Tab-separated table of C-alpha atoms in Angstrom:
chain	number	residue	atom	x	y	z
A	4	MET	CA	-5.053	36.221	5.600
A	5	THR	CA	-1.684	34.634	5.089
A	6	CYS	CA	0.267	37.659	6.190
A	7	SER	CA	-1.824	37.941	9.295
A	8	LYS	CA	-1.089	34.440	10.202
A	9	ILE	CA	2.677	34.892	9.655
A	10	PHE	CA	2.820	37.966	11.819
A	11	SER	CA	0.715	36.368	14.581
A	12	GLY	CA	3.209	33.572	14.859
A	13	ASP	CA	1.622	30.749	12.711
A	14	LEU	CA	4.553	30.575	10.287
A	15	PRO	CA	5.767	27.137	11.544
A	16	GLU	CA	2.183	25.652	11.274
A	17	LEU	CA	1.889	26.988	7.750
A	18	THR	CA	5.229	25.717	6.686
A	19	TYR	CA	4.626	22.281	8.217
A	20	GLY	CA	1.398	22.029	6.153
A	21	VAL	CA	3.513	22.576	3.049
A	22	ILE	CA	6.303	20.170	4.013
A	23	LYS	CA	3.882	17.442	5.046
A	24	TYR	CA	2.603	17.306	1.463
A	25	PHE	CA	5.988	15.713	0.569
A	26	GLN	CA	5.665	13.121	3.317
A	27	ASN	CA	6.685	10.298	0.980
A	28	ASP	CA	8.975	12.167	-1.292
A	29	PHE	CA	12.260	11.553	0.427
A	30	SER	CA	14.481	13.447	-2.018
A	31	THR	CA	12.294	16.685	-1.586
A	32	LEU	CA	12.324	16.263	2.174
A	33	HIS	CA	16.146	16.106	2.185
A	34	SER	CA	16.097	19.355	0.265
A	35	CYS	CA	13.839	20.937	2.763
A	36	ILE	CA	16.358	20.148	5.572
A	37	LEU	CA	18.891	22.448	3.869
A	38	VAL	CA	16.566	25.522	3.646
A	39	ASN	CA	16.999	26.840	7.258
A	40	ARG	CA	16.596	25.603	10.857
A	41	LEU	CA	12.849	25.892	10.934
A	42	TRP	CA	12.443	23.754	7.780
A	43	CYS	CA	14.874	21.325	8.995
A	44	ARG	CA	13.239	20.922	12.401
A	45	LEU	CA	9.850	20.271	10.542
A	46	ALA	CA	11.242	17.955	7.911
A	47	ILE	CA	13.281	15.653	10.022
A	48	PRO	CA	10.429	13.981	11.855
A	49	LEU	CA	8.784	13.166	8.461
A	50	LEU	CA	12.027	11.736	7.207
A	51	TRP	CA	12.463	9.538	10.280
A	52	GLU	CA	8.881	8.346	10.791
A	53	ASN	CA	9.178	5.347	8.472
A	54	PRO	CA	12.847	4.893	7.467
A	55	PHE	CA	12.765	1.175	6.991
A	56	SER	CA	10.535	1.623	3.967
A	57	ILE	CA	13.032	3.767	2.097
A	58	SER	CA	14.803	1.740	-0.682
A	59	THR	CA	18.523	1.858	-0.039
A	60	THR	CA	21.463	-0.465	-0.166
A	61	LYS	CA	23.656	0.732	2.790
A	62	TYR	CA	21.123	1.584	5.519
A	63	LYS	CA	23.341	4.244	7.021
A	64	PHE	CA	20.476	5.581	9.130
A	65	ILE	CA	20.843	2.555	11.335
A	66	ASP	CA	24.357	3.917	12.382
A	67	ILE	CA	22.628	6.908	13.722
A	68	TYR	CA	20.275	4.886	15.633
A	69	PHE	CA	23.082	2.992	17.413
A	70	HIS	CA	24.410	6.293	18.661
A	71	ASN	CA	21.699	5.775	21.401
A	72	LEU	CA	23.118	2.554	22.627
A	73	ASN	CA	24.297	2.376	26.113
A	74	ASN	CA	27.941	1.188	26.980
A	75	GLU	CA	26.786	-2.410	27.522
A	76	PHE	CA	25.316	-2.865	24.097
A	77	LYS	CA	28.079	-0.867	22.481
A	78	THR	CA	30.572	-3.240	23.916
A	79	LYS	CA	28.861	-6.293	22.688
A	80	LEU	CA	28.535	-4.955	19.182
A	81	ASN	CA	32.094	-3.711	19.170
A	82	GLU	CA	33.039	-7.429	19.867
A	83	TYR	CA	31.145	-8.408	16.792
A	84	LYS	CA	32.986	-5.525	14.971
A	85	VAL	CA	29.521	-4.286	13.931
A	86	ILE	CA	30.181	-0.774	14.978
A	87	ASN	CA	33.389	0.870	15.898
A	88	ASN	CA	34.758	4.115	17.624
A	89	SER	CA	34.238	6.124	14.361
A	90	LEU	CA	30.516	5.905	14.874
A	91	THR	CA	29.189	9.490	15.271
A	92	SER	CA	29.154	10.749	18.730
A	93	ASN	CA	26.754	13.706	18.367
A	94	THR	CA	23.448	13.769	16.827
A	95	LEU	CA	21.141	16.946	16.385
A	96	PHE	CA	17.847	15.096	17.060
A	97	ASN	CA	16.577	12.156	19.189
A	98	TYR	CA	15.862	10.276	15.915
A	99	PRO	CA	14.345	7.010	17.469
A	100	MET	CA	11.471	8.918	18.921
A	101	PHE	CA	10.221	9.943	15.512
A	102	LEU	CA	9.423	6.359	14.433
A	103	LYS	CA	5.692	5.996	13.673
A	104	TYR	CA	5.518	3.206	11.048
A	105	LEU	CA	7.225	-0.136	11.594
A	106	ASN	CA	7.028	-3.232	9.212
A	107	MET	CA	8.686	-6.000	11.163
A	108	LEU	CA	9.805	-7.780	8.003
A	109	LYS	CA	11.499	-4.684	6.580
A	110	PHE	CA	12.946	-4.083	9.992
A	111	ILE	CA	14.822	-7.327	10.321
A	112	SER	CA	15.755	-7.443	6.601
A	113	SER	CA	17.267	-3.999	6.954
A	114	VAL	CA	19.285	-4.949	9.923
A	115	LYS	CA	20.486	-7.994	8.036
A	116	SER	CA	21.573	-5.953	4.976
A	117	TRP	CA	23.256	-3.425	7.217
A	118	LEU	CA	25.068	-6.146	8.968
A	119	SER	CA	26.163	-7.704	5.789
A	120	THR	CA	27.970	-4.660	4.645
A	121	GLY	CA	29.241	-3.600	8.173
A	122	VAL	CA	30.658	-6.850	9.644
A	123	LYS	CA	34.399	-6.830	8.823
A	124	THR	CA	35.157	-10.384	9.899
A	125	SER	CA	33.768	-13.650	8.455
A	126	TYR	CA	31.437	-15.563	10.617
A	127	SER	CA	29.766	-18.975	10.148
A	128	GLU	CA	26.131	-18.968	9.302
A	129	SER	CA	24.834	-19.849	12.693
A	130	LYS	CA	27.054	-17.137	14.342
A	131	PHE	CA	26.008	-14.477	11.840
A	132	HIS	CA	22.362	-15.450	12.676
A	133	SER	CA	23.026	-14.973	16.360
A	134	ILE	CA	24.604	-11.529	15.773
A	135	TRP	CA	21.650	-10.646	13.564
A	136	ILE	CA	19.051	-11.389	16.241
A	137	ASP	CA	21.070	-9.668	19.010
A	138	THR	CA	21.263	-6.536	16.791
A	139	CYS	CA	17.666	-6.588	16.082
A	140	VAL	CA	16.759	-6.890	19.750
A	141	SER	CA	19.323	-4.160	20.732
A	142	LEU	CA	17.892	-1.828	18.072
A	143	PHE	CA	14.369	-2.453	19.290
A	144	LYS	CA	15.471	-1.777	22.839
A	145	ILE	CA	16.561	1.723	21.646
A	146	PHE	CA	13.119	2.384	20.366
A	147	ILE	CA	11.496	1.283	23.694
A	148	GLU	CA	13.966	3.203	25.836
A	149	ASN	CA	13.242	6.359	23.828
A	150	GLU	CA	9.498	5.916	24.263
A	151	VAL	CA	8.673	5.459	20.673
A	152	ASN	CA	5.004	6.099	19.878
A	153	LEU	CA	4.144	3.694	17.005
A	154	HIS	CA	1.255	4.650	14.844
A	155	THR	CA	1.275	1.517	12.456
A	156	LEU	CA	2.669	-1.855	13.211
A	157	GLU	CA	2.883	-4.483	10.429
A	158	ILE	CA	3.861	-8.096	11.375
A	159	GLU	CA	4.562	-9.838	8.082
A	160	LEU	CA	6.474	-12.707	9.312
A	161	LEU	CA	5.970	-14.902	12.328
A	162	ASN	CA	8.824	-17.327	13.072
A	163	THR	CA	11.912	-17.662	15.281
A	164	TYR	CA	13.487	-14.457	13.942
A	165	LEU	CA	10.770	-12.466	15.650
A	166	ASP	CA	10.254	-14.505	18.797
A	167	ASN	CA	12.795	-12.438	20.814
A	168	ILE	CA	11.326	-9.114	19.681
A	169	THR	CA	7.681	-10.046	20.330
A	170	GLU	CA	8.641	-11.283	23.801
A	171	LEU	CA	10.451	-7.867	24.297
A	172	ILE	CA	7.375	-6.049	23.137
A	173	LEU	CA	5.272	-8.032	25.599
A	174	LYS	CA	7.570	-7.073	28.430
A	175	ASN	CA	7.297	-3.451	27.537
A	176	ILE	CA	3.700	-3.392	26.335
A	177	ASN	CA	3.379	0.454	26.824
A	178	SER	CA	5.722	0.763	23.666
A	179	ILE	CA	2.837	-0.154	21.476
A	180	HIS	CA	-0.090	1.030	23.555
A	181	ASN	CA	-1.188	3.636	21.125
A	182	ILE	CA	-1.180	1.775	17.703
A	183	LYS	CA	-3.895	2.882	15.377
A	184	ASN	CA	-3.212	0.393	12.491
A	185	LEU	CA	-2.168	-3.261	12.922
A	186	ASP	CA	-1.397	-5.431	9.997
A	187	LEU	CA	-1.117	-9.240	10.595
A	188	HIS	CA	0.195	-11.304	7.718
A	189	ILE	CA	-0.032	-14.690	9.580
A	190	LEU	CA	2.409	-17.155	8.097
A	191	ASN	CA	2.919	-19.394	11.084
A	192	SER	CA	0.199	-21.863	12.318
A	193	ASN	CA	1.610	-22.154	15.773
A	194	GLU	CA	-1.640	-21.612	17.678
A	195	ASN	CA	0.045	-21.261	21.104
A	196	MET	CA	2.421	-18.472	19.858
A	197	LEU	CA	-0.488	-16.734	18.102
A	198	LYS	CA	-2.502	-16.866	21.315
A	199	ASN	CA	0.332	-15.942	23.599
A	200	HIS	CA	1.906	-13.154	21.707
A	201	ILE	CA	-0.478	-11.668	19.102
A	202	SER	CA	-3.497	-11.771	21.354
A	203	GLN	CA	-1.697	-10.022	24.118
A	204	MET	CA	-0.586	-7.330	21.787
A	205	VAL	CA	-4.087	-6.726	20.400
A	206	ASN	CA	-5.762	-6.938	23.862
A	207	SER	CA	-3.483	-4.246	25.155
A	208	GLN	CA	-4.835	-1.772	22.614
A	209	ASN	CA	-7.465	0.789	23.661
A	210	ASN	CA	-7.625	2.905	20.440
A	211	LEU	CA	-7.118	0.529	17.434
A	212	LYS	CA	-8.723	1.863	14.380
A	213	ARG	CA	-7.721	-0.496	11.481
A	214	MET	CA	-6.697	-4.132	11.288
A	215	LEU	CA	-5.503	-6.188	8.356
A	216	PHE	CA	-5.693	-10.021	8.311
A	217	SER	CA	-3.850	-12.060	5.656
A	218	THR	CA	-3.724	-15.808	4.974
A	219	ASN	CA	-4.770	-17.862	7.828
A	220	GLY	CA	-5.398	-15.004	10.304
A	221	LEU	CA	-9.134	-15.131	10.130
A	222	ARG	CA	-9.802	-17.534	12.908
A	223	LEU	CA	-7.432	-15.511	15.044
A	224	TRP	CA	-9.382	-12.506	14.258
A	225	GLN	CA	-12.500	-14.190	15.333
A	226	SER	CA	-11.140	-15.454	18.555
A	227	LEU	CA	-9.855	-11.981	19.312
A	228	LEU	CA	-13.187	-10.148	18.809
A	229	LEU	CA	-15.149	-12.713	20.635
A	230	SER	CA	-12.690	-12.659	23.657
A	231	ASN	CA	-13.761	-10.993	26.957
A	232	ASP	CA	-10.386	-9.161	26.921
A	233	TYR	CA	-10.825	-7.388	23.680
A	234	ASN	CA	-10.872	-3.582	24.082
A	235	CYS	CA	-11.489	-2.149	20.649
A	236	SER	CA	-15.103	-2.932	19.907
A	237	ASN	CA	-15.927	0.832	20.072
A	238	THR	CA	-12.802	1.995	18.192
A	239	LEU	CA	-12.139	-0.412	15.324
A	240	ASN	CA	-13.696	0.957	12.229
A	241	THR	CA	-11.753	-0.532	9.341
A	242	ILE	CA	-11.111	-4.284	8.590
A	243	ILE	CA	-9.147	-5.607	5.568
A	244	PHE	CA	-9.201	-9.223	4.635
A	245	TYR	CA	-6.212	-10.029	2.264
A	246	TYR	CA	-5.871	-13.530	0.657
A	247	VAL	CA	-8.109	-15.050	3.336
A	248	ASP	CA	-9.959	-18.257	2.723
A	249	PHE	CA	-13.378	-18.066	4.257
A	250	LYS	CA	-14.091	-21.710	3.860
A	251	GLY	CA	-15.383	-23.360	6.891
A	252	ILE	CA	-15.645	-20.105	8.783
A	253	ILE	CA	-18.801	-19.867	10.881
A	254	ASN	CA	-20.322	-17.122	13.192
A	255	LEU	CA	-19.281	-14.292	10.939
A	256	ASP	CA	-22.425	-12.426	11.837
A	257	LYS	CA	-21.848	-12.842	15.503
A	258	THR	CA	-18.292	-11.622	14.994
A	259	PHE	CA	-19.171	-8.462	13.007
A	260	GLU	CA	-21.982	-7.667	15.429
A	261	GLN	CA	-19.328	-7.098	18.149
A	262	LEU	CA	-17.991	-4.127	16.308
A	263	ASN	CA	-20.092	-0.951	17.165
A	264	VAL	CA	-18.344	1.651	15.029
A	265	LEU	CA	-17.267	-0.475	11.926
A	266	GLU	CA	-17.415	1.868	8.777
A	267	SER	CA	-15.338	0.051	6.286
A	268	ILE	CA	-14.744	-3.514	5.150
A	269	HIS	CA	-12.227	-4.540	2.354
A	270	ILE	CA	-12.026	-7.897	0.865
A	271	VAL	CA	-8.904	-8.402	-1.373
A	272	ASN	CA	-8.109	-11.603	-3.379
A	273	CYS	CA	-10.100	-13.822	-0.945
A	274	SER	CA	-11.450	-17.188	-1.747
A	275	SER	CA	-14.688	-19.020	-0.802
A	276	LEU	CA	-17.010	-16.065	-1.354
A	277	ASN	CA	-19.793	-18.555	-1.734
A	278	ALA	CA	-23.270	-19.171	-0.498
A	279	GLY	CA	-22.002	-20.156	2.951
A	280	PHE	CA	-20.102	-16.958	3.348
A	281	THR	CA	-22.877	-14.621	2.007
A	282	GLN	CA	-25.589	-16.338	4.138
A	283	GLN	CA	-23.789	-15.391	7.252
A	284	ILE	CA	-23.410	-11.831	5.995
A	285	SER	CA	-27.112	-11.732	5.196
A	286	ASN	CA	-27.908	-12.636	8.820
A	287	LEU	CA	-26.224	-9.399	10.054
A	288	THR	CA	-28.658	-6.859	11.646
A	289	LYS	CA	-26.125	-4.160	10.947
A	290	PRO	CA	-25.166	-2.690	7.494
A	291	PHE	CA	-22.238	-4.608	5.763
A	292	LYS	CA	-20.207	-1.617	4.648
A	293	LEU	CA	-18.031	-3.259	1.908
A	294	LYS	CA	-15.919	-0.478	0.569
A	295	SER	CA	-13.470	-2.612	-1.582
A	296	LEU	CA	-13.771	-5.869	-3.539
A	297	PHE	CA	-10.792	-7.277	-5.649
A	298	ILE	CA	-11.271	-10.617	-7.363
A	299	ASN	CA	-8.399	-12.582	-8.852
A	300	ARG	CA	-7.354	-16.077	-9.677
A	301	VAL	CA	-7.675	-17.149	-6.112
A	302	SER	CA	-11.506	-16.253	-6.230
A	303	LYS	CA	-13.029	-18.922	-8.462
A	304	ILE	CA	-15.850	-17.390	-10.523
A	305	GLU	CA	-18.718	-19.798	-10.851
A	306	SER	CA	-22.396	-19.402	-11.633
A	307	LEU	CA	-23.336	-19.965	-7.828
A	308	GLN	CA	-20.666	-17.405	-6.765
A	309	ILE	CA	-22.157	-14.759	-9.063
A	310	GLU	CA	-25.411	-15.218	-7.232
A	311	SER	CA	-23.546	-14.941	-3.861
A	312	LEU	CA	-21.715	-11.810	-4.992
A	313	GLN	CA	-25.131	-10.324	-5.908
A	314	ILE	CA	-26.526	-11.089	-2.424
A	315	LEU	CA	-23.279	-9.434	-0.903
A	316	LEU	CA	-23.545	-6.373	-2.993
A	317	GLN	CA	-27.204	-5.988	-2.177
A	318	LYS	CA	-26.383	-6.113	1.546
A	319	SER	CA	-23.655	-3.573	1.263
A	320	GLY	CA	-25.807	-1.082	-0.701
A	321	ASP	CA	-23.890	1.966	-2.209
A	322	TYR	CA	-20.850	1.477	0.043
A	323	LEU	CA	-18.606	-0.139	-2.601
A	324	GLU	CA	-15.962	2.341	-3.793
A	325	ASN	CA	-13.074	0.206	-4.917
A	326	PHE	CA	-13.455	-2.721	-7.386
A	327	GLY	CA	-10.786	-4.771	-9.149
A	328	TYR	CA	-10.789	-7.768	-11.405
A	329	ASP	CA	-7.903	-9.928	-12.762
A	330	HIS	CA	-9.002	-13.519	-13.215
A	331	GLY	CA	-7.062	-14.665	-16.242
A	332	TYR	CA	-8.217	-15.471	-19.691
A	333	LYS	CA	-9.201	-19.067	-18.739
A	334	CYS	CA	-12.374	-17.903	-16.979
A	335	ASP	CA	-15.634	-18.413	-18.884
A	336	LEU	CA	-16.548	-15.366	-20.959
A	337	SER	CA	-20.371	-15.569	-20.069
A	338	LEU	CA	-19.447	-15.414	-16.295
A	339	LYS	CA	-17.143	-12.369	-16.795
A	340	GLN	CA	-20.056	-10.630	-18.592
A	341	GLN	CA	-22.475	-11.572	-15.713
A	342	LEU	CA	-19.929	-10.137	-13.204
A	343	LEU	CA	-19.419	-6.846	-15.165
A	344	GLU	CA	-23.248	-6.438	-15.400
A	345	LEU	CA	-23.519	-6.992	-11.657
A	346	ILE	CA	-20.805	-4.436	-10.852
A	347	THR	CA	-22.321	-1.918	-13.285
A	348	LYS	CA	-25.717	-2.205	-11.468
A	349	TYR	CA	-24.413	-1.784	-7.893
A	350	TYR	CA	-21.092	0.133	-8.285
A	351	LYS	CA	-22.364	3.827	-7.960
A	352	ASN	CA	-19.793	5.575	-5.806
A	353	ALA	CA	-16.536	4.421	-7.524
A	354	LYS	CA	-13.169	5.687	-6.768
A	355	PHE	CA	-10.806	2.974	-7.826
A	356	LEU	CA	-11.397	0.707	-10.841
A	357	CYS	CA	-9.066	-2.087	-11.978
A	358	LEU	CA	-10.175	-4.165	-14.859
A	359	PHE	CA	-7.585	-6.736	-16.237
A	360	SER	CA	-7.977	-9.930	-18.321
A	361	PHE	CA	-11.327	-8.930	-19.721
A	362	GLU	CA	-12.149	-10.066	-23.276
A	363	SER	CA	-12.237	-7.619	-26.178
A	364	GLN	CA	-15.879	-8.639	-26.671
A	365	MET	CA	-16.648	-6.743	-23.443
A	366	SER	CA	-15.101	-3.402	-24.362
A	367	PHE	CA	-18.453	-1.625	-24.732
A	368	GLU	CA	-19.609	-2.940	-21.339
A	369	ILE	CA	-16.462	-1.574	-19.882
A	370	PHE	CA	-17.092	1.915	-21.498
A	371	LYS	CA	-20.624	1.883	-20.060
A	372	LEU	CA	-19.354	1.136	-16.611
A	373	VAL	CA	-16.663	3.916	-16.798
A	374	GLU	CA	-19.114	6.443	-18.026
A	375	ASN	CA	-21.606	5.610	-15.379
A	376	ILE	CA	-19.045	6.199	-12.633
A	377	LYS	CA	-16.735	8.889	-14.082
A	378	GLN	CA	-18.192	11.605	-11.735
A	379	SER	CA	-16.500	10.012	-8.724
A	380	LEU	CA	-13.698	7.870	-10.416
A	381	ASN	CA	-10.217	8.721	-9.329
A	382	TYR	CA	-8.049	5.597	-10.120
A	383	LEU	CA	-8.435	3.632	-13.260
A	384	SER	CA	-6.446	0.598	-14.579
A	385	ILE	CA	-7.363	-1.191	-17.855
A	386	GLY	CA	-5.791	-4.309	-19.597
A	387	LEU	CA	-7.285	-6.996	-21.887
A	388	SER	CA	-6.573	-10.629	-21.807
A	389	LYS	CA	-3.255	-11.278	-23.619
A	390	PRO	CA	-4.116	-14.465	-25.553
A	391	SER	CA	-7.136	-12.749	-27.226
A	392	LEU	CA	-5.538	-9.248	-27.497
A	393	THR	CA	-4.985	-7.767	-30.843
A	394	VAL	CA	-4.077	-4.283	-32.116
A	395	GLY	CA	-7.681	-3.975	-33.309
A	396	ASP	CA	-8.890	-4.529	-29.779
A	397	SER	CA	-6.621	-1.881	-28.332
A	398	THR	CA	-7.928	0.426	-31.050
A	399	ILE	CA	-11.444	-0.012	-29.879
A	400	ILE	CA	-10.432	0.871	-26.280
A	401	LEU	CA	-8.349	3.838	-27.108
A	402	GLN	CA	-10.671	5.450	-29.552
A	403	ASN	CA	-13.561	5.368	-27.125
A	404	LEU	CA	-12.028	5.570	-23.726
A	405	GLY	CA	-10.615	9.053	-24.170
A	406	GLN	CA	-14.158	10.469	-24.760
A	407	ILE	CA	-15.637	9.252	-21.528
A	408	LEU	CA	-12.712	10.016	-18.912
A	409	PRO	CA	-13.488	12.447	-16.137
A	410	SER	CA	-11.944	15.885	-16.058
A	411	LYS	CA	-9.355	14.791	-13.520
A	412	LEU	CA	-7.828	11.402	-12.540
A	413	GLU	CA	-5.287	10.816	-9.899
A	414	PHE	CA	-4.026	7.702	-11.676
A	415	LEU	CA	-4.480	6.012	-15.055
A	416	SER	CA	-2.796	2.733	-16.133
A	417	LEU	CA	-3.098	1.366	-19.658
A	418	SER	CA	-1.619	-2.026	-20.457
A	419	LEU	CA	-2.394	-2.560	-24.110
A	420	ASP	CA	-0.918	-3.231	-27.544
A	421	PHE	CA	-1.555	-0.319	-29.796
A	422	ARG	CA	-0.218	1.806	-32.725
A	423	GLU	CA	0.981	5.360	-32.456
A	424	ASN	CA	-2.119	6.662	-34.496
A	425	ASP	CA	-4.531	4.945	-32.084
A	426	PHE	CA	-2.918	6.454	-29.060
A	427	ARG	CA	-2.792	9.874	-30.674
A	428	VAL	CA	-6.571	9.647	-31.004
A	429	PHE	CA	-6.867	8.779	-27.358
A	430	LEU	CA	-4.779	11.830	-26.319
A	431	GLU	CA	-6.712	14.155	-28.523
A	432	ASN	CA	-10.012	12.889	-27.159
A	433	SER	CA	-8.859	13.269	-23.546
A	434	GLN	CA	-7.305	16.710	-23.835
A	435	ASN	CA	-9.623	18.085	-21.165
A	436	THR	CA	-8.421	15.418	-18.588
A	437	PHE	CA	-5.686	16.135	-16.132
A	438	ILE	CA	-3.830	12.893	-14.948
A	439	ASN	CA	-1.554	13.164	-11.936
A	440	LYS	CA	0.116	9.957	-12.556
A	441	LEU	CA	-0.023	8.192	-16.090
A	442	VAL	CA	1.321	4.606	-16.416
A	443	ILE	CA	1.545	2.922	-19.746
A	444	MET	CA	2.590	-0.567	-20.685
A	445	GLN	CA	2.892	-1.003	-24.493
A	446	SER	CA	4.042	-4.143	-26.278
A	447	TYR	CA	3.654	-3.025	-29.866
A	448	SER	CA	6.676	-1.771	-31.815
A	449	ASP	CA	5.354	1.772	-32.485
A	450	ASN	CA	7.058	4.616	-30.579
A	451	ILE	CA	4.731	6.758	-28.771
A	452	THR	CA	7.086	9.269	-27.173
A	453	TYR	CA	6.395	11.849	-29.742
A	454	CYS	CA	2.619	11.778	-29.036
A	455	ILE	CA	3.360	12.059	-25.294
A	456	LYS	CA	5.613	15.061	-25.769
A	457	GLU	CA	2.973	16.737	-27.968
A	458	PHE	CA	-0.206	16.187	-25.883
A	459	ILE	CA	1.216	15.505	-22.391
A	460	MET	CA	4.567	17.104	-21.815
A	461	LYS	CA	4.033	20.430	-23.598
A	462	LYS	CA	0.552	20.898	-22.401
A	463	LYS	CA	1.461	19.848	-18.825
A	464	ARG	CA	-1.391	17.414	-18.340
A	465	VAL	CA	0.500	15.054	-16.227
A	466	ASN	CA	2.755	15.357	-13.104
A	467	TYR	CA	4.192	11.886	-13.002
A	468	LEU	CA	4.828	9.571	-16.047
A	469	ALA	CA	6.076	5.976	-16.551
A	470	ILE	CA	6.277	4.162	-19.818
A	471	ARG	CA	7.336	0.598	-20.369
A	472	HIS	CA	7.869	-0.166	-24.219
A	473	ILE	CA	8.727	-3.779	-25.009
A	474	ASN	CA	12.063	-4.147	-23.037
A	475	SER	CA	12.857	-0.443	-22.428
A	476	ASP	CA	11.828	1.867	-19.744
A	477	LEU	CA	11.568	5.495	-20.229
A	478	SER	CA	13.128	6.207	-16.930
A	479	ASP	CA	16.367	4.679	-18.205
A	480	LEU	CA	16.788	7.326	-20.940
A	481	LYS	CA	18.636	10.229	-19.209
A	482	ASP	CA	18.187	12.772	-22.025
A	483	GLU	CA	14.368	12.077	-22.259
A	484	VAL	CA	14.046	12.236	-18.504
A	485	SER	CA	15.775	15.689	-18.410
A	486	GLU	CA	13.566	16.939	-21.252
A	487	PHE	CA	10.338	15.993	-19.493
A	488	LYS	CA	11.730	17.475	-16.322
A	489	LEU	CA	11.922	20.999	-18.023
A	490	TYR	CA	8.192	20.881	-18.243
A	491	ASN	CA	7.705	19.703	-14.671
A	492	VAL	CA	6.987	16.176	-15.619
A	493	GLU	CA	8.630	13.626	-13.486
A	494	VAL	CA	9.485	10.366	-15.172
A	495	ARG	CA	9.376	7.225	-12.912
A	496	ASN	CA	10.284	3.699	-13.272
A	497	TYR	CA	7.278	1.802	-14.621
A	498	HIS	CA	7.117	-0.939	-12.006
A	499	ASP	CA	7.727	1.493	-9.154
A	500	LEU	CA	4.822	3.859	-10.232
A	501	HIS	CA	2.495	1.005	-11.289
A	502	LEU	CA	2.896	-1.009	-7.910
A	503	SER	CA	2.404	2.267	-5.944
A	504	PHE	CA	-1.166	2.357	-7.015
A	505	ASN	CA	-2.905	-0.949	-6.756
A	506	ILE	CA	-5.983	-1.642	-4.677
A	507	TYR	CA	-3.832	-3.188	-1.765
A	508	SER	CA	-1.553	-0.163	-1.527
A	509	LEU	CA	-4.442	2.199	-1.700
A	510	ILE	CA	-6.275	0.553	1.095
A	511	LYS	CA	-3.188	0.508	3.305
A	512	LYS	CA	-2.995	4.340	2.916
A	513	ILE	CA	-6.075	4.444	5.159
A	514	ASP	CA	-4.333	5.872	8.297
A	515	TYR	CA	-5.887	7.345	11.484
A	516	LEU	CA	-3.640	10.107	12.983
């Protein structure tokens, strides 16, 4: 079959399928570029679709973008001594047109960092700010002139730094006409600006699939959906509420009723999930398809809220897939137990489970929950309350957890204090489980590296590994990293790998191509 495809001219399509697998692995994509012309042509667009998310200190890719400046802009930036005649005069590709994802905060921050290393002459703070804004606007004009087709736009900051750019976007509204994902982290309470800028952006969309609202953006969301100019009632199928306070919000049922194809609702770290909120949800004539619920210190757990959450879960049925809890050790133990019992009852199609700050007395309830959902579970993070945590508590967790894990996990994170012997028992009991990404935070003094090598490295049960032990990180030990690499186990920095798989990052990976 493969040979027939190759000889029938499908080689580029097959190769692209392979290369796209490394979409976020930038070092591998760089290696792909060097293979041959075909691989280079296929890998370059993936490298340049989201360059502002790449962690770097020099931002040299911005130099290449400015190759596309016309003479007027080049002259202006030459006056600032931002660019000079040594700037490359030839490029192999039209790099700006490959841009698909743009986070506005990362965009302006990257330009500032680039300027800080590129400006050769000292300027006053106000002058530097002016150069910075001019450079951001000039770069954004390059994207517009090259007819960039953005797939995802994240607006994480609304202030004077972005006024010029948002006005530029509105004058060239076609540059964002095909956005599928729009994330709004509203940090500015200027109602006029919200109405005049953001509303126009949203109302210009005809194919919006996902929207994220953060902080005080809920009222804006309601005003958008209830507006006669809103065009996405038949396209928007995913909504994410992130750190939103539902207090005082009315007509939620009316707002949700406007959405004809809504398939997924995610509530992450939101407050005021009380009777007033759930009553409005109960009034819906359509299903409330709650896919994610994450509760932390912002969401105060009280007896009345447990009842409200039960109503919410009853309304959403079996849609819940992602659940997370991190409420701190100060929350009443009995309320935590009620919450866990509630989740165990309604959480049937689990994919992502994050349980932090639970008491050791609840260990067996946790085991029961994990065992009930292990057939569908793919991401698991567990950590107990630190003030009550003892080595004995971790022993109970480790000696039981390994026996109930599914045969395969995409991600497993353990944040516990444990001895080497207990960890060895866990590894022995979980020998039939393959873990793509394993993240471990251990505060006890025992060295578990030998166990990891015996049960994980040599048996090739993990692809990516991160271990934080007291004040040391495995990724800083070059000899150890090299040894693991010989067995095709890639060692990553603990914080980088851990943060790459939280419920927020998981939800944000929901893309619509």
